[in-house]
JSON list of C-alpha atoms in Angstrom, two decimals:
[
{"chain": "A", "resi": 885, "resn": "MET", "atom": "CA", "xyz": [15.12, -25.83, -1.61]},
{"chain": "A", "resi": 886, "resn": "LYS", "atom": "CA", "xyz": [13.64, -28.90, -3.27]},
{"chain": "A", "resi": 887, "resn": "ASN", "atom": "CA", "xyz": [10.15, -27.89, -2.09]},
{"chain": "A", "resi": 888, "resn": "LEU", "atom": "CA", "xyz": [10.57, -24.46, -3.63]},
{"chain": "A", "resi": 889, "resn": "GLU", "atom": "CA", "xyz": [11.65, -25.94, -6.96]},
{"chain": "A", "resi": 890, "resn": "SER", "atom": "CA", "xyz": [8.69, -28.30, -6.89]},
{"chain": "A", "resi": 891, "resn": "ALA", "atom": "CA", "xyz": [6.30, -25.45, -6.02]},
{"chain": "A", "resi": 892, "resn": "ILE", "atom": "CA", "xyz": [7.63, -23.29, -8.87]},
{"chain": "A", "resi": 893, "resn": "SER", "atom": "CA", "xyz": [7.31, -26.10, -11.38]},
{"chain": "A", "resi": 894, "resn": "LYS", "atom": "CA", "xyz": [3.75, -26.84, -10.30]},
{"chain": "A", "resi": 895, "resn": "TYR", "atom": "CA", "xyz": [2.93, -23.12, -10.17]},
{"chain": "A", "resi": 896, "resn": "HIS", "atom": "CA", "xyz": [4.07, -22.43, -13.73]},
{"chain": "A", "resi": 897, "resn": "SER", "atom": "CA", "xyz": [1.88, -25.19, -15.13]},
{"chain": "A", "resi": 898, "resn": "ILE", "atom": "CA", "xyz": [-1.39, -24.12, -13.46]},
{"chain": "A", "resi": 899, "resn": "LYS", "atom": "CA", "xyz": [-4.05, -23.11, -15.98]},
{"chain": "A", "resi": 900, "resn": "ILE", "atom": "CA", "xyz": [-5.33, -19.58, -15.46]},
{"chain": "A", "resi": 901, "resn": "LYS", "atom": "CA", "xyz": [-8.95, -20.73, -15.45]},
{"chain": "A", "resi": 902, "resn": "HIS", "atom": "CA", "xyz": [-8.29, -22.57, -12.18]},
{"chain": "A", "resi": 903, "resn": "ILE", "atom": "CA", "xyz": [-7.22, -19.49, -10.23]},
{"chain": "A", "resi": 904, "resn": "LEU", "atom": "CA", "xyz": [-9.59, -16.80, -11.50]},
{"chain": "A", "resi": 905, "resn": "PRO", "atom": "CA", "xyz": [-11.53, -14.83, -8.90]},
{"chain": "A", "resi": 906, "resn": "PRO", "atom": "CA", "xyz": [-15.33, -14.82, -9.27]},
{"chain": "A", "resi": 907, "resn": "PRO", "atom": "CA", "xyz": [-16.40, -12.78, -12.34]},
{"chain": "A", "resi": 908, "resn": "LYS", "atom": "CA", "xyz": [-18.85, -10.69, -10.30]},
{"chain": "A", "resi": 909, "resn": "THR", "atom": "CA", "xyz": [-15.87, -9.11, -8.48]},
{"chain": "A", "resi": 910, "resn": "MET", "atom": "CA", "xyz": [-14.56, -7.53, -11.70]},
{"chain": "A", "resi": 911, "resn": "PRO", "atom": "CA", "xyz": [-15.13, -3.89, -12.66]},
{"chain": "A", "resi": 912, "resn": "VAL", "atom": "CA", "xyz": [-17.04, -4.21, -15.93]},
{"chain": "A", "resi": 913, "resn": "LEU", "atom": "CA", "xyz": [-19.22, -1.78, -17.88]},
{"chain": "A", "resi": 914, "resn": "CYS", "atom": "CA", "xyz": [-20.94, -1.82, -21.23]},
{"chain": "A", "resi": 915, "resn": "PHE", "atom": "CA", "xyz": [-19.60, 0.18, -24.17]},
{"chain": "A", "resi": 916, "resn": "ASP", "atom": "CA", "xyz": [-22.49, 2.65, -23.92]},
{"chain": "A", "resi": 917, "resn": "SER", "atom": "CA", "xyz": [-22.29, 3.16, -20.13]},
{"chain": "A", "resi": 918, "resn": "LYS", "atom": "CA", "xyz": [-22.18, 6.79, -19.07]},
{"chain": "A", "resi": 919, "resn": "ILE", "atom": "CA", "xyz": [-18.83, 8.30, -18.17]},
{"chain": "A", "resi": 920, "resn": "MET", "atom": "CA", "xyz": [-20.05, 9.01, -14.64]},
{"chain": "A", "resi": 921, "resn": "GLU", "atom": "CA", "xyz": [-20.44, 5.24, -14.10]},
{"chain": "A", "resi": 922, "resn": "VAL", "atom": "CA", "xyz": [-16.82, 4.83, -15.17]},
{"chain": "A", "resi": 923, "resn": "LEU", "atom": "CA", "xyz": [-15.68, 7.48, -12.70]},
{"chain": "A", "resi": 924, "resn": "GLU", "atom": "CA", "xyz": [-17.71, 5.88, -9.88]},
{"chain": "A", "resi": 925, "resn": "ILE", "atom": "CA", "xyz": [-15.87, 2.59, -10.40]},
{"chain": "A", "resi": 926, "resn": "LEU", "atom": "CA", "xyz": [-12.49, 4.30, -10.70]},
{"chain": "A", "resi": 927, "resn": "LYS", "atom": "CA", "xyz": [-12.95, 5.86, -7.28]},
{"chain": "A", "resi": 928, "resn": "THR", "atom": "CA", "xyz": [-12.10, 2.46, -5.81]},
{"chain": "A", "resi": 929, "resn": "ARG", "atom": "CA", "xyz": [-10.54, 0.45, -8.66]},
{"chain": "A", "resi": 930, "resn": "HIS", "atom": "CA", "xyz": [-7.59, 0.94, -10.99]},
{"chain": "A", "resi": 931, "resn": "HIS", "atom": "CA", "xyz": [-9.35, -0.10, -14.17]},
{"chain": "A", "resi": 932, "resn": "VAL", "atom": "CA", "xyz": [-12.68, -0.85, -15.84]},
{"chain": "A", "resi": 933, "resn": "TRP", "atom": "CA", "xyz": [-13.14, -3.53, -18.51]},
{"chain": "A", "resi": 934, "resn": "VAL", "atom": "CA", "xyz": [-15.41, -2.41, -21.34]},
{"chain": "A", "resi": 935, "resn": "ILE", "atom": "CA", "xyz": [-17.57, -5.04, -23.03]},
{"chain": "A", "resi": 936, "resn": "ASP", "atom": "CA", "xyz": [-20.09, -5.13, -25.82]},
{"chain": "A", "resi": 937, "resn": "CYS", "atom": "CA", "xyz": [-23.23, -6.10, -23.94]},
{"chain": "A", "resi": 938, "resn": "LYS", "atom": "CA", "xyz": [-25.08, -6.71, -27.21]},
{"chain": "A", "resi": 939, "resn": "GLU", "atom": "CA", "xyz": [-22.49, -9.34, -28.16]},
{"chain": "A", "resi": 940, "resn": "ASP", "atom": "CA", "xyz": [-22.76, -11.26, -24.91]},
{"chain": "A", "resi": 941, "resn": "GLY", "atom": "CA", "xyz": [-19.74, -9.86, -23.14]},
{"chain": "A", "resi": 942, "resn": "LYS", "atom": "CA", "xyz": [-17.16, -9.57, -25.90]},
{"chain": "A", "resi": 943, "resn": "LEU", "atom": "CA", "xyz": [-14.21, -7.57, -24.57]},
{"chain": "A", "resi": 944, "resn": "ILE", "atom": "CA", "xyz": [-13.63, -4.39, -26.54]},
{"chain": "A", "resi": 945, "resn": "GLY", "atom": "CA", "xyz": [-11.45, -2.24, -24.29]},
{"chain": "A", "resi": 946, "resn": "VAL", "atom": "CA", "xyz": [-10.17, -1.07, -20.94]},
{"chain": "A", "resi": 947, "resn": "ILE", "atom": "CA", "xyz": [-10.10, 2.22, -19.09]},
{"chain": "A", "resi": 948, "resn": "ARG", "atom": "CA", "xyz": [-7.24, 2.54, -16.66]},
{"chain": "A", "resi": 949, "resn": "TYR", "atom": "CA", "xyz": [-7.16, 4.85, -13.66]},
{"chain": "A", "resi": 950, "resn": "LEU", "atom": "CA", "xyz": [-4.56, 7.15, -15.22]},
{"chain": "A", "resi": 951, "resn": "ASP", "atom": "CA", "xyz": [-6.55, 7.42, -18.49]},
{"chain": "A", "resi": 952, "resn": "VAL", "atom": "CA", "xyz": [-8.97, 9.67, -16.63]},
{"chain": "A", "resi": 953, "resn": "ILE", "atom": "CA", "xyz": [-6.37, 12.43, -16.66]},
{"chain": "A", "resi": 954, "resn": "ASN", "atom": "CA", "xyz": [-6.97, 12.87, -20.40]},
{"chain": "A", "resi": 955, "resn": "PHE", "atom": "CA", "xyz": [-10.71, 13.00, -19.83]},
{"chain": "A", "resi": 956, "resn": "LEU", "atom": "CA", "xyz": [-10.50, 15.66, -17.12]},
{"chain": "A", "resi": 957, "resn": "MET", "atom": "CA", "xyz": [-8.02, 17.97, -18.88]},
{"chain": "A", "resi": 958, "resn": "PRO", "atom": "CA", "xyz": [-9.05, 20.45, -21.57]},
{"chain": "A", "resi": 959, "resn": "PRO", "atom": "CA", "xyz": [-7.84, 19.38, -25.05]},
{"chain": "A", "resi": 960, "resn": "GLU", "atom": "CA", "xyz": [-5.39, 22.28, -25.39]},
{"chain": "A", "resi": 961, "resn": "LYS", "atom": "CA", "xyz": [-3.45, 21.00, -22.35]},
{"chain": "A", "resi": 962, "resn": "HIS", "atom": "CA", "xyz": [-2.74, 17.60, -23.91]},
{"chain": "A", "resi": 963, "resn": "SER", "atom": "CA", "xyz": [0.80, 16.97, -25.09]},
{"chain": "A", "resi": 964, "resn": "MET", "atom": "CA", "xyz": [0.82, 15.70, -28.65]},
{"chain": "A", "resi": 965, "resn": "PHE", "atom": "CA", "xyz": [3.40, 13.38, -30.11]},
{"chain": "A", "resi": 966, "resn": "ILE", "atom": "CA", "xyz": [3.61, 11.70, -33.47]},
{"chain": "A", "resi": 967, "resn": "GLY", "atom": "CA", "xyz": [1.56, 8.55, -33.29]},
{"chain": "A", "resi": 968, "resn": "ASN", "atom": "CA", "xyz": [-0.86, 9.76, -30.60]},
{"chain": "A", "resi": 969, "resn": "SER", "atom": "CA", "xyz": [-4.28, 8.24, -30.86]},
{"chain": "A", "resi": 970, "resn": "LYS", "atom": "CA", "xyz": [-7.62, 10.02, -30.88]},
{"chain": "A", "resi": 971, "resn": "LYS", "atom": "CA", "xyz": [-7.73, 9.28, -27.15]},
{"chain": "A", "resi": 972, "resn": "ALA", "atom": "CA", "xyz": [-5.65, 12.38, -26.48]},
{"chain": "A", "resi": 973, "resn": "PHE", "atom": "CA", "xyz": [-8.42, 14.52, -27.92]},
{"chain": "A", "resi": 974, "resn": "VAL", "atom": "CA", "xyz": [-11.20, 12.88, -25.93]},
{"chain": "A", "resi": 975, "resn": "SER", "atom": "CA", "xyz": [-12.19, 14.81, -22.85]},
{"chain": "A", "resi": 976, "resn": "ALA", "atom": "CA", "xyz": [-15.22, 16.09, -21.02]},
{"chain": "A", "resi": 977, "resn": "PHE", "atom": "CA", "xyz": [-14.71, 19.33, -22.96]},
{"chain": "A", "resi": 978, "resn": "SER", "atom": "CA", "xyz": [-14.79, 17.62, -26.35]},
{"chain": "A", "resi": 979, "resn": "GLY", "atom": "CA", "xyz": [-17.98, 15.66, -25.78]},
{"chain": "A", "resi": 980, "resn": "ALA", "atom": "CA", "xyz": [-16.89, 12.31, -24.37]},
{"chain": "A", "resi": 981, "resn": "GLU", "atom": "CA", "xyz": [-19.98, 10.79, -22.77]},
{"chain": "A", "resi": 982, "resn": "THR", "atom": "CA", "xyz": [-19.60, 7.02, -22.68]},
{"chain": "A", "resi": 983, "resn": "ALA", "atom": "CA", "xyz": [-17.10, 4.35, -21.72]},
{"chain": "A", "resi": 984, "resn": "GLY", "atom": "CA", "xyz": [-16.62, 3.66, -25.42]},
{"chain": "A", "resi": 985, "resn": "ASP", "atom": "CA", "xyz": [-15.54, 7.27, -25.98]},
{"chain": "A", "resi": 986, "resn": "VAL", "atom": "CA", "xyz": [-12.62, 7.06, -23.54]},
{"chain": "A", "resi": 987, "resn": "MET", "atom": "CA", "xyz": [-11.58, 3.41, -23.51]},
{"chain": "A", "resi": 988, "resn": "GLU", "atom": "CA", "xyz": [-8.29, 2.06, -24.78]},
{"chain": "A", "resi": 989, "resn": "LYS", "atom": "CA", "xyz": [-9.13, -0.45, -27.50]},
{"chain": "A", "resi": 990, "resn": "SER", "atom": "CA", "xyz": [-5.98, -2.49, -27.11]},
{"chain": "A", "resi": 991, "resn": "ALA", "atom": "CA", "xyz": [-6.64, -4.33, -23.86]},
{"chain": "A", "resi": 992, "resn": "VAL", "atom": "CA", "xyz": [-4.06, -7.08, -23.49]},
{"chain": "A", "resi": 993, "resn": "THR", "atom": "CA", "xyz": [-5.76, -10.44, -23.15]},
{"chain": "A", "resi": 994, "resn": "ILE", "atom": "CA", "xyz": [-4.86, -14.01, -22.41]},
{"chain": "A", "resi": 995, "resn": "ASN", "atom": "CA", "xyz": [-6.90, -17.13, -23.08]},
{"chain": "A", "resi": 996, "resn": "HIS", "atom": "CA", "xyz": [-8.21, -18.95, -20.00]},
{"chain": "A", "resi": 997, "resn": "GLU", "atom": "CA", "xyz": [-6.50, -22.19, -21.13]},
{"chain": "A", "resi": 998, "resn": "LYS", "atom": "CA", "xyz": [-3.02, -20.62, -20.87]},
{"chain": "A", "resi": 999, "resn": "THR", "atom": "CA", "xyz": [-0.74, -21.20, -17.90]},
{"chain": "A", "resi": 1000, "resn": "VAL", "atom": "CA", "xyz": [0.60, -19.06, -15.10]},
{"chain": "A", "resi": 1001, "resn": "LEU", "atom": "CA", "xyz": [3.99, -19.02, -16.81]},
{"chain": "A", "resi": 1002, "resn": "GLU", "atom": "CA", "xyz": [2.43, -17.71, -20.03]},
{"chain": "A", "resi": 1003, "resn": "SER", "atom": "CA", "xyz": [0.65, -15.02, -17.99]},
{"chain": "A", "resi": 1004, "resn": "LEU", "atom": "CA", "xyz": [3.89, -13.95, -16.37]},
{"chain": "A", "resi": 1005, "resn": "GLU", "atom": "CA", "xyz": [5.66, -13.82, -19.74]},
{"chain": "A", "resi": 1006, "resn": "LYS", "atom": "CA", "xyz": [2.90, -11.67, -21.23]},
{"chain": "A", "resi": 1007, "resn": "MET", "atom": "CA", "xyz": [2.91, -9.33, -18.23]},
{"chain": "A", "resi": 1008, "resn": "LYS", "atom": "CA", "xyz": [6.67, -8.95, -18.56]},
{"chain": "A", "resi": 1009, "resn": "ASN", "atom": "CA", "xyz": [6.56, -8.39, -22.34]},
{"chain": "A", "resi": 1010, "resn": "TYR", "atom": "CA", "xyz": [3.88, -5.69, -22.08]},
{"chain": "A", "resi": 1011, "resn": "ASN", "atom": "CA", "xyz": [5.07, -4.27, -18.74]},
{"chain": "A", "resi": 1012, "resn": "LEU", "atom": "CA", "xyz": [1.62, -4.84, -17.20]},
{"chain": "A", "resi": 1013, "resn": "GLN", "atom": "CA", "xyz": [0.35, -6.06, -13.85]},
{"chain": "A", "resi": 1014, "resn": "LEU", "atom": "CA", "xyz": [-3.10, -7.06, -15.11]},
{"chain": "A", "resi": 1015, "resn": "LEU", "atom": "CA", "xyz": [-4.46, -9.08, -18.03]},
{"chain": "A", "resi": 1016, "resn": "ALA", "atom": "CA", "xyz": [-8.01, -9.62, -19.23]},
{"chain": "A", "resi": 1017, "resn": "VAL", "atom": "CA", "xyz": [-8.85, -13.32, -19.35]},
{"chain": "A", "resi": 1018, "resn": "VAL", "atom": "CA", "xyz": [-11.01, -14.32, -22.29]},
{"chain": "A", "resi": 1019, "resn": "ASN", "atom": "CA", "xyz": [-12.55, -17.53, -23.56]},
{"chain": "A", "resi": 1020, "resn": "ASP", "atom": "CA", "xyz": [-12.22, -18.85, -27.11]},
{"chain": "A", "resi": 1021, "resn": "GLU", "atom": "CA", "xyz": [-14.93, -16.41, -28.32]},
{"chain": "A", "resi": 1022, "resn": "ASN", "atom": "CA", "xyz": [-13.02, -13.41, -26.87]},
{"chain": "A", "resi": 1023, "resn": "ARG", "atom": "CA", "xyz": [-15.62, -12.96, -24.13]},
{"chain": "A", "resi": 1024, "resn": "LEU", "atom": "CA", "xyz": [-14.34, -11.55, -20.88]},
{"chain": "A", "resi": 1025, "resn": "ILE", "atom": "CA", "xyz": [-14.51, -14.24, -18.21]},
{"chain": "A", "resi": 1026, "resn": "GLY", "atom": "CA", "xyz": [-12.02, -12.93, -15.67]},
{"chain": "A", "resi": 1027, "resn": "GLU", "atom": "CA", "xyz": [-8.86, -11.04, -14.93]},
{"chain": "A", "resi": 1028, "resn": "ILE", "atom": "CA", "xyz": [-5.48, -12.14, -13.72]},
{"chain": "A", "resi": 1029, "resn": "SER", "atom": "CA", "xyz": [-3.26, -9.77, -11.79]},
{"chain": "A", "resi": 1030, "resn": "LEU", "atom": "CA", "xyz": [0.23, -9.97, -10.44]},
{"chain": "A", "resi": 1031, "resn": "ARG", "atom": "CA", "xyz": [-1.29, -9.87, -6.96]},
{"chain": "A", "resi": 1032, "resn": "ILE", "atom": "CA", "xyz": [-3.39, -12.98, -7.71]},
{"chain": "A", "resi": 1033, "resn": "LEU", "atom": "CA", "xyz": [-0.31, -14.73, -9.08]},
{"chain": "A", "resi": 1034, "resn": "ILE", "atom": "CA", "xyz": [1.77, -13.84, -6.02]},
{"chain": "A", "resi": 1035, "resn": "ASN", "atom": "CA", "xyz": [-0.96, -15.07, -3.68]},
{"chain": "A", "resi": 1036, "resn": "LYS", "atom": "CA", "xyz": [-1.21, -18.38, -5.55]},
{"chain": "A", "resi": 1037, "resn": "PHE", "atom": "CA", "xyz": [2.56, -18.86, -5.40]},
{"chain": "A", "resi": 1038, "resn": "LEU", "atom": "CA", "xyz": [2.62, -18.22, -1.65]},
{"chain": "A", "resi": 1039, "resn": "GLU", "atom": "CA", "xyz": [-0.28, -20.62, -1.21]},
{"chain": "A", "resi": 1040, "resn": "LEU", "atom": "CA", "xyz": [1.75, -23.38, -2.89]},
{"chain": "A", "resi": 1041, "resn": "CYS", "atom": "CA", "xyz": [4.87, -22.64, -0.84]},
{"chain": "A", "resi": 1042, "resn": "PHE", "atom": "CA", "xyz": [3.26, -22.73, 2.60]}
]
């Protein structure tokens, strides 16, 4: 049991930047990328990070797999609730053409200097399994998922 306690303590203090997968493995598109490029990525991934390529990779949004439902449905089939964003009105039928047209602007981020424990807390607070990892200039440098965190924990235990 002592080894497990030691592993957990060490695990919680690891900085995110030390366990990030290579950036080239991330699904990333520019704000002005065509919607068909988004759909191509979403055939095999659960999300696409949207960056401003003119601002050297500044993160501006995310498109999740389930967000495509809104894009594919005609606007009259969308359920509307008080507080709905313009996203509910964006579909192939209403002229959405780029990643920027369909992205969610409130991607949850975490700074690369934060720890595993801070990542877990943020995931729990926002009920997410994935966070965008940004540097001090809010540029996307990686992503941290619950799967990555589980793998790192198991690596420390065995």
